[in-house]
PDB file of C-alpha atoms in Angstrom:
ATOM      1  CA  ASP H 970       0.000   0.000   0.000  1.00  0.00           C
ATOM      2  CA  THR H 971       1.761   3.156  -1.208  1.00  0.00           C
ATOM      3  CA  GLU H 972      -1.125   5.506  -0.613  1.00  0.00           C
ATOM      4  CA  VAL H 973      -1.557   8.540   1.542  1.00  0.00           C
ATOM      5  CA  THR H 974      -5.249   9.070   2.194  1.00  0.00           C
ATOM      6  CA  GLN H 975      -6.673  12.459   3.066  1.00  0.00           C
ATOM      7  CA  THR H 976     -10.167  13.315   4.200  1.00  0.00           C
ATOM      8  CA  PRO H 977     -12.242  15.188   3.403  1.00  0.00           C
ATOM      9  CA  LYS H 978     -11.485  15.896  -0.252  1.00  0.00           C
ATOM     10  CA  HIS H 979     -13.385  19.166  -0.141  1.00  0.00           C
ATOM     11  CA  LEU H 980     -14.280  21.392   2.788  1.00  0.00           C
ATOM     12  CA  VAL H 981     -16.157  24.670   3.025  1.00  0.00           C
ATOM     13  CA  MET H 982     -16.042  26.344   6.396  1.00  0.00           C
ATOM     14  CA  GLY H 983     -17.006  29.642   7.924  1.00  0.00           C
ATOM     15  CA  MET H 984     -14.520  31.865   9.670  1.00  0.00           C
ATOM     16  CA  THR H 985     -15.907  30.930  13.091  1.00  0.00           C
ATOM     17  CA  ASN H 986     -15.935  27.181  12.487  1.00  0.00           C
ATOM     18  CA  LYS H 987     -13.608  24.519  13.851  1.00  0.00           C
ATOM     19  CA  LYS H 988     -12.748  21.670  11.526  1.00  0.00           C
ATOM     20  CA  SER H 989     -10.051  19.040  11.140  1.00  0.00           C
ATOM     21  CA  LEU H 990      -8.229  17.587   8.173  1.00  0.00           C
ATOM     22  CA  LYS H 991      -7.098  13.988   8.414  1.00  0.00           C
ATOM     23  CA  CYS H 992      -4.259  12.093   6.796  1.00  0.00           C
ATOM     24  CA  GLU H 993      -3.379   8.414   7.016  1.00  0.00           C
ATOM     25  CA  GLN H 994      -0.603   6.238   5.637  1.00  0.00           C
ATOM     26  CA  HIS H 995       0.370   2.620   6.207  1.00  0.00           C
ATOM     27  CA  MET H 996       3.799   2.582   4.615  1.00  0.00           C
ATOM     28  CA  GLY H 997       5.599   2.716   7.953  1.00  0.00           C
ATOM     29  CA  HIS H 998       6.857   6.213   7.218  1.00  0.00           C
ATOM     30  CA  ARG H 999       7.931   8.005  10.383  1.00  0.00           C
ATOM     31  CA  ALA H1000       8.068  11.450   8.769  1.00  0.00           C
ATOM     32  CA  MET H1001       4.834  13.219   7.868  1.00  0.00           C
ATOM     33  CA  TYR H1002       4.236  16.661   6.456  1.00  0.00           C
ATOM     34  CA  TRP H1003       1.579  19.280   5.880  1.00  0.00           C
ATOM     35  CA  TYR H1004       1.870  21.502   2.826  1.00  0.00           C
ATOM     36  CA  LYS H1005      -0.321  24.367   1.659  1.00  0.00           C
ATOM     37  CA  GLN H1006      -0.702  25.015  -2.075  1.00  0.00           C
ATOM     38  CA  LYS H1007      -2.339  28.045  -3.614  1.00  0.00           C
ATOM     39  CA  ALA H1008      -3.426  28.023  -7.248  1.00  0.00           C
ATOM     40  CA  LYS H1009      -0.552  28.043  -9.737  1.00  0.00           C
ATOM     41  CA  LYS H1010       2.004  28.005  -6.918  1.00  0.00           C
ATOM     42  CA  PRO H1011       4.282  25.279  -5.564  1.00  0.00           C
ATOM     43  CA  PRO H1012       3.465  23.447  -2.336  1.00  0.00           C
ATOM     44  CA  GLU H1013       4.678  25.376   0.721  1.00  0.00           C
ATOM     45  CA  LEU H1014       5.817  23.438   3.757  1.00  0.00           C
ATOM     46  CA  MET H1015       3.851  24.095   6.941  1.00  0.00           C
ATOM     47  CA  PHE H1016       4.773  21.386   9.460  1.00  0.00           C
ATOM     48  CA  VAL H1017       7.027  18.364   9.723  1.00  0.00           C
ATOM     49  CA  TYR H1018       6.533  15.499  12.167  1.00  0.00           C
ATOM     50  CA  SER H1019       9.353  13.087  12.804  1.00  0.00           C
ATOM     51  CA  TYR H1020       8.657   9.994  14.910  1.00  0.00           C
ATOM     52  CA  GLU H1021       5.368  11.569  15.960  1.00  0.00           C
ATOM     53  CA  LYS H1022       7.064  14.704  17.292  1.00  0.00           C
ATOM     54  CA  LEU H1023       6.750  18.138  15.720  1.00  0.00           C
ATOM     55  CA  SER H1024      10.175  18.949  14.311  1.00  0.00           C
ATOM     56  CA  ILE H1025       9.486  21.889  12.006  1.00  0.00           C
ATOM     57  CA  ASN H1026       6.880  24.638  12.172  1.00  0.00           C
ATOM     58  CA  GLU H1027       7.368  27.093   9.325  1.00  0.00           C
ATOM     59  CA  SER H1028       6.017  30.027  11.339  1.00  0.00           C
ATOM     60  CA  VAL H1029       2.458  28.945  10.660  1.00  0.00           C
ATOM     61  CA  PRO H1030      -0.296  30.981  12.394  1.00  0.00           C
ATOM     62  CA  SER H1031      -1.734  29.361  15.509  1.00  0.00           C
ATOM     63  CA  ARG H1032      -5.151  29.016  13.867  1.00  0.00           C
ATOM     64  CA  PHE H1033      -3.565  25.923  12.280  1.00  0.00           C
ATOM     65  CA  SER H1034      -2.824  23.261  14.871  1.00  0.00           C
ATOM     66  CA  PRO H1035      -1.197  19.980  13.819  1.00  0.00           C
ATOM     67  CA  GLU H1036      -1.416  16.726  15.688  1.00  0.00           C
ATOM     68  CA  CYS H1037       0.199  13.331  15.166  1.00  0.00           C
ATOM     69  CA  PRO H1038      -1.658  10.817  17.362  1.00  0.00           C
ATOM     70  CA  ASN H1039       0.314   7.828  16.093  1.00  0.00           C
ATOM     71  CA  SER H1040       2.765   6.796  13.391  1.00  0.00           C
ATOM     72  CA  SER H1041       0.026   6.391  10.767  1.00  0.00           C
ATOM     73  CA  LEU H1042      -2.142   9.432  11.383  1.00  0.00           C
ATOM     74  CA  LEU H1043      -1.680  13.152  10.974  1.00  0.00           C
ATOM     75  CA  ASN H1044      -4.326  15.757  11.668  1.00  0.00           C
ATOM     76  CA  LEU H1045      -4.566  19.457  11.021  1.00  0.00           C
ATOM     77  CA  HIS H1046      -7.016  21.300  13.257  1.00  0.00           C
ATOM     78  CA  LEU H1047      -8.449  24.504  11.867  1.00  0.00           C
ATOM     79  CA  HIS H1048      -9.993  27.316  13.872  1.00  0.00           C
ATOM     80  CA  ALA H1049     -10.943  30.903  13.048  1.00  0.00           C
ATOM     81  CA  LEU H1050      -9.512  30.762   9.552  1.00  0.00           C
ATOM     82  CA  GLN H1051      -9.471  33.640   7.120  1.00  0.00           C
ATOM     83  CA  PRO H1052     -10.594  33.621   3.461  1.00  0.00           C
ATOM     84  CA  GLU H1053      -6.937  33.866   2.404  1.00  0.00           C
ATOM     85  CA  ASP H1054      -6.383  30.454   4.006  1.00  0.00           C
ATOM     86  CA  SER H1055      -8.415  28.910   1.191  1.00  0.00           C
ATOM     87  CA  ALA H1056      -6.068  26.527  -0.593  1.00  0.00           C
ATOM     88  CA  LEU H1057      -5.247  22.902  -1.306  1.00  0.00           C
ATOM     89  CA  TYR H1058      -3.814  21.271   1.830  1.00  0.00           C
ATOM     90  CA  LEU H1059      -1.533  18.378   1.050  1.00  0.00           C
ATOM     91  CA  CYS H1060      -0.308  15.721   3.422  1.00  0.00           C
ATOM     92  CA  ALA H1061       2.859  13.810   2.599  1.00  0.00           C
ATOM     93  CA  SER H1062       4.957  11.089   4.153  1.00  0.00           C
ATOM     94  CA  SER H1063       8.440   9.711   3.696  1.00  0.00           C
ATOM     95  CA  LEU H1064      11.149   7.697   5.362  1.00  0.00           C
ATOM     96  CA  PRO H1065      12.586   9.757   8.205  1.00  0.00           C
ATOM     97  CA  THR H1066      16.000  10.046   6.589  1.00  0.00           C
ATOM     98  CA  GLY H1067      15.226  12.783   4.093  1.00  0.00           C
ATOM     99  CA  ASN H1068      16.719  12.550   0.588  1.00  0.00           C
ATOM    100  CA  THR H1069      13.966  10.138  -0.299  1.00  0.00           C
ATOM    101  CA  GLU H1070      10.717   9.987  -2.210  1.00  0.00           C
ATOM    102  CA  ALA H1071       7.827  11.862  -0.649  1.00  0.00           C
ATOM    103  CA  PHE H1072       4.362  10.399  -1.118  1.00  0.00           C
ATOM    104  CA  PHE H1073       1.554  12.925  -1.312  1.00  0.00           C
ATOM    105  CA  GLY H1074      -2.116  12.503  -0.576  1.00  0.00           C
ATOM    106  CA  GLN H1075      -4.751  13.819  -2.960  1.00  0.00           C
ATOM    107  CA  GLY H1076      -5.250  16.852  -0.772  1.00  0.00           C
ATOM    108  CA  THR H1077      -8.149  18.661   0.851  1.00  0.00           C
ATOM    109  CA  ARG H1078      -9.438  21.607  -1.103  1.00  0.00           C
ATOM    110  CA  LEU H1079     -10.440  24.105   1.577  1.00  0.00           C
ATOM    111  CA  THR H1080     -12.650  27.124   1.026  1.00  0.00           C
ATOM    112  CA  VAL H1081     -13.109  29.606   3.865  1.00  0.00           C
ATOM    113  CA  VAL H1082     -16.192  31.775   3.543  1.00  0.00           C
TER     114      VAL H1082
ATOM    115  CA  GLY E 185      18.225  27.726   2.987  1.00  0.00           C
ATOM    116  CA  GLN E 186      18.594  26.150  -0.401  1.00  0.00           C
ATOM    117  CA  GLN E 187      16.421  27.647  -3.065  1.00  0.00           C
ATOM    118  CA  VAL E 188      15.947  26.504  -6.605  1.00  0.00           C
ATOM    119  CA  MET E 189      14.865  28.723  -9.474  1.00  0.00           C
ATOM    120  CA  GLN E 190      12.827  26.951 -12.121  1.00  0.00           C
ATOM    121  CA  ILE E 191      12.257  28.117 -15.696  1.00  0.00           C
ATOM    122  CA  PRO E 192      10.171  28.538 -17.683  1.00  0.00           C
ATOM    123  CA  GLN E 193       7.085  28.924 -15.502  1.00  0.00           C
ATOM    124  CA  TYR E 194       4.847  28.219 -18.460  1.00  0.00           C
ATOM    125  CA  GLN E 195       5.387  26.108 -21.573  1.00  0.00           C
ATOM    126  CA  HIS E 196       2.955  25.734 -24.445  1.00  0.00           C
ATOM    127  CA  VAL E 197       3.935  22.734 -26.582  1.00  0.00           C
ATOM    128  CA  GLN E 198       2.558  21.276 -29.782  1.00  0.00           C
ATOM    129  CA  GLU E 199       1.972  17.548 -29.548  1.00  0.00           C
ATOM    130  CA  GLY E 200       5.015  15.734 -30.873  1.00  0.00           C
ATOM    131  CA  GLU E 201       7.460  18.525 -30.015  1.00  0.00           C
ATOM    132  CA  ASP E 202      10.209  18.357 -27.426  1.00  0.00           C
ATOM    133  CA  PHE E 203      10.678  20.704 -24.481  1.00  0.00           C
ATOM    134  CA  THR E 204      12.984  21.223 -21.534  1.00  0.00           C
ATOM    135  CA  THR E 205      12.493  22.697 -18.089  1.00  0.00           C
ATOM    136  CA  TYR E 206      15.410  23.828 -15.944  1.00  0.00           C
ATOM    137  CA  CYS E 207      16.190  24.198 -12.261  1.00  0.00           C
ATOM    138  CA  ASN E 208      19.104  26.283 -11.035  1.00  0.00           C
ATOM    139  CA  SER E 209      20.628  26.868  -7.628  1.00  0.00           C
ATOM    140  CA  SER E 210      23.288  29.290  -6.437  1.00  0.00           C
ATOM    141  CA  THR E 211      24.585  26.647  -4.035  1.00  0.00           C
ATOM    142  CA  THR E 212      25.675  23.050  -4.489  1.00  0.00           C
ATOM    143  CA  LEU E 213      22.794  20.651  -4.059  1.00  0.00           C
ATOM    144  CA  SER E 214      23.057  17.298  -2.328  1.00  0.00           C
ATOM    145  CA  ASN E 215      20.201  15.950  -4.413  1.00  0.00           C
ATOM    146  CA  ILE E 216      17.332  17.039  -6.605  1.00  0.00           C
ATOM    147  CA  GLN E 217      13.967  15.460  -7.205  1.00  0.00           C
ATOM    148  CA  TRP E 218      11.317  15.944  -9.859  1.00  0.00           C
ATOM    149  CA  TYR E 219       7.562  15.717  -9.318  1.00  0.00           C
ATOM    150  CA  LYS E 220       4.609  15.938 -11.686  1.00  0.00           C
ATOM    151  CA  GLN E 221       1.242  17.365 -10.686  1.00  0.00           C
ATOM    152  CA  ARG E 222      -1.638  16.810 -13.088  1.00  0.00           C
ATOM    153  CA  PRO E 223      -4.403  19.456 -13.185  1.00  0.00           C
ATOM    154  CA  GLY E 224      -6.558  18.951 -10.086  1.00  0.00           C
ATOM    155  CA  GLY E 225      -4.142  16.347  -8.771  1.00  0.00           C
ATOM    156  CA  HIS E 226      -1.325  16.026  -6.292  1.00  0.00           C
ATOM    157  CA  PRO E 227       2.456  15.931  -6.739  1.00  0.00           C
ATOM    158  CA  VAL E 228       3.758  12.538  -7.804  1.00  0.00           C
ATOM    159  CA  PHE E 229       7.410  11.636  -7.507  1.00  0.00           C
ATOM    160  CA  LEU E 230       9.224  11.040 -10.798  1.00  0.00           C
ATOM    161  CA  ILE E 231      12.919  10.701  -9.982  1.00  0.00           C
ATOM    162  CA  GLN E 232      15.771  11.606  -7.676  1.00  0.00           C
ATOM    163  CA  LEU E 233      19.254  12.595  -8.846  1.00  0.00           C
ATOM    164  CA  VAL E 234      22.192  12.484  -6.474  1.00  0.00           C
ATOM    165  CA  LYS E 235      25.448  12.140  -8.418  1.00  0.00           C
ATOM    166  CA  SER E 236      27.307  14.832 -10.310  1.00  0.00           C
ATOM    167  CA  GLY E 237      26.550  14.598 -14.049  1.00  0.00           C
ATOM    168  CA  GLU E 238      23.901  11.943 -13.497  1.00  0.00           C
ATOM    169  CA  VAL E 239      21.514  11.218 -16.363  1.00  0.00           C
ATOM    170  CA  LYS E 240      18.398   9.099 -15.939  1.00  0.00           C
ATOM    171  CA  LYS E 241      15.745   8.199 -18.469  1.00  0.00           C
ATOM    172  CA  GLN E 242      12.118   7.199 -18.069  1.00  0.00           C
ATOM    173  CA  LYS E 243      10.688   6.439 -21.501  1.00  0.00           C
ATOM    174  CA  ARG E 244      10.408   9.881 -23.148  1.00  0.00           C
ATOM    175  CA  LEU E 245      11.661  11.763 -20.072  1.00  0.00           C
ATOM    176  CA  THR E 246      15.375  12.483 -19.573  1.00  0.00           C
ATOM    177  CA  PHE E 247      16.620  13.930 -16.302  1.00  0.00           C
ATOM    178  CA  GLN E 248      20.074  15.450 -15.839  1.00  0.00           C
ATOM    179  CA  PHE E 249      22.022  16.683 -12.834  1.00  0.00           C
ATOM    180  CA  GLY E 250      24.761  19.162 -13.631  1.00  0.00           C
ATOM    181  CA  GLU E 251      28.435  18.440 -13.112  1.00  0.00           C
ATOM    182  CA  ALA E 252      28.615  21.098 -10.414  1.00  0.00           C
ATOM    183  CA  LYS E 253      25.358  19.856  -8.848  1.00  0.00           C
ATOM    184  CA  LYS E 254      23.881  23.332  -9.135  1.00  0.00           C
ATOM    185  CA  ASN E 255      21.416  22.717 -11.917  1.00  0.00           C
ATOM    186  CA  SER E 256      19.126  20.085 -13.302  1.00  0.00           C
ATOM    187  CA  SER E 257      16.926  19.645 -16.328  1.00  0.00           C
ATOM    188  CA  LEU E 258      13.960  17.593 -17.447  1.00  0.00           C
ATOM    189  CA  HIS E 259      13.659  17.001 -21.193  1.00  0.00           C
ATOM    190  CA  ILE E 260      10.550  15.458 -22.712  1.00  0.00           C
ATOM    191  CA  THR E 261      10.655  14.208 -26.275  1.00  0.00           C
ATOM    192  CA  ALA E 262       7.656  13.797 -28.566  1.00  0.00           C
ATOM    193  CA  THR E 263       5.256  15.429 -26.120  1.00  0.00           C
ATOM    194  CA  GLN E 264       1.882  13.773 -25.695  1.00  0.00           C
ATOM    195  CA  THR E 265      -1.364  15.095 -24.229  1.00  0.00           C
ATOM    196  CA  THR E 266      -0.719  12.872 -21.211  1.00  0.00           C
ATOM    197  CA  ASP E 267       2.297  15.055 -20.398  1.00  0.00           C
ATOM    198  CA  VAL E 268       0.004  17.928 -19.420  1.00  0.00           C
ATOM    199  CA  GLY E 269       0.603  19.150 -15.879  1.00  0.00           C
ATOM    200  CA  THR E 270       3.048  21.075 -13.751  1.00  0.00           C
ATOM    201  CA  TYR E 271       6.551  19.754 -13.289  1.00  0.00           C
ATOM    202  CA  PHE E 272       8.334  20.712 -10.086  1.00  0.00           C
ATOM    203  CA  CYS E 273      11.917  20.268  -9.098  1.00  0.00           C
ATOM    204  CA  ALA E 274      12.427  19.895  -5.359  1.00  0.00           C
ATOM    205  CA  VAL E 275      15.333  19.635  -2.955  1.00  0.00           C
ATOM    206  CA  TRP E 276      15.781  18.333   0.563  1.00  0.00           C
ATOM    207  CA  THR E 277      17.507  21.179   2.328  1.00  0.00           C
ATOM    208  CA  THR E 278      20.646  20.442   4.264  1.00  0.00           C
ATOM    209  CA  ASP E 279      20.320  23.339   6.689  1.00  0.00           C
ATOM    210  CA  SER E 280      17.201  21.945   8.288  1.00  0.00           C
ATOM    211  CA  TRP E 281      16.547  18.272   7.859  1.00  0.00           C
ATOM    212  CA  GLY E 282      13.055  17.353   6.835  1.00  0.00           C
ATOM    213  CA  LYS E 283      12.382  20.278   4.533  1.00  0.00           C
ATOM    214  CA  LEU E 284      11.495  19.336   0.978  1.00  0.00           C
ATOM    215  CA  GLN E 285      11.346  22.623  -0.893  1.00  0.00           C
ATOM    216  CA  PHE E 286       9.833  23.027  -4.331  1.00  0.00           C
ATOM    217  CA  GLY E 287      10.775  25.162  -7.277  1.00  0.00           C
ATOM    218  CA  ALA E 288       8.102  27.387  -8.794  1.00  0.00           C
ATOM    219  CA  GLY E 289       7.137  24.708 -11.306  1.00  0.00           C
ATOM    220  CA  THR E 290       6.718  24.629 -15.079  1.00  0.00           C
ATOM    221  CA  GLN E 291       3.113  24.417 -16.199  1.00  0.00           C
ATOM    222  CA  VAL E 292       2.933  22.480 -19.461  1.00  0.00           C
ATOM    223  CA  VAL E 293       0.031  22.811 -21.855  1.00  0.00           C
ATOM    224  CA  VAL E 294      -0.065  20.484 -24.867  1.00  0.00           C
ATOM    225  CA  THR E 295      -2.100  21.225 -27.960  1.00  0.00           C
ATOM    226  CA  PRO E 296      -3.018  18.373 -30.304  1.00  0.00           C
TER     227      PRO E 296
END
């Protein structure tokens, strides 16, 4: 199984809502990532988890809160988002060594209204 | 941190033609990867280059890593409509392990 599964595929939320994005992989990868991608732009790294611990936070606003409950799951909790946060949110995983293939999920297309 | 500049950002190709996209860095890279993202899709890994002067082929795709490990190219021959998408180069930065950083991407449009 070389898949990274993200749910939901689409999400529309109001600025006062709380929602969560979910990501799951069963490849035994101990590094997991959240990326944000705006239209016609490259993916931008948000967070890196290594062995279930947060290792990199790219100065992401606190309205985005990541969580890694176990080695297969990665969540991104959303609260009080702004319309400019509308984007494709991609989860990825890889071996924890770096310099290796990253596997991306299909993404959650988020619209904040 | 390591940054890669990718050109062109947009490429309009007639079916059957060849094209090349380039990635350049001001610093020596330890590795470079290439990903393809189809319209509405997600990035999919194509290849990783590690050695100076390395050349790898995948059917009609040829990937090169420069001798100085500061540039890379992706050349596609006899473009097909299935080649439509955005091609990104990406590097794992050495200043902060765990960061896979992407170039701006080359969006490829193929006309029959």
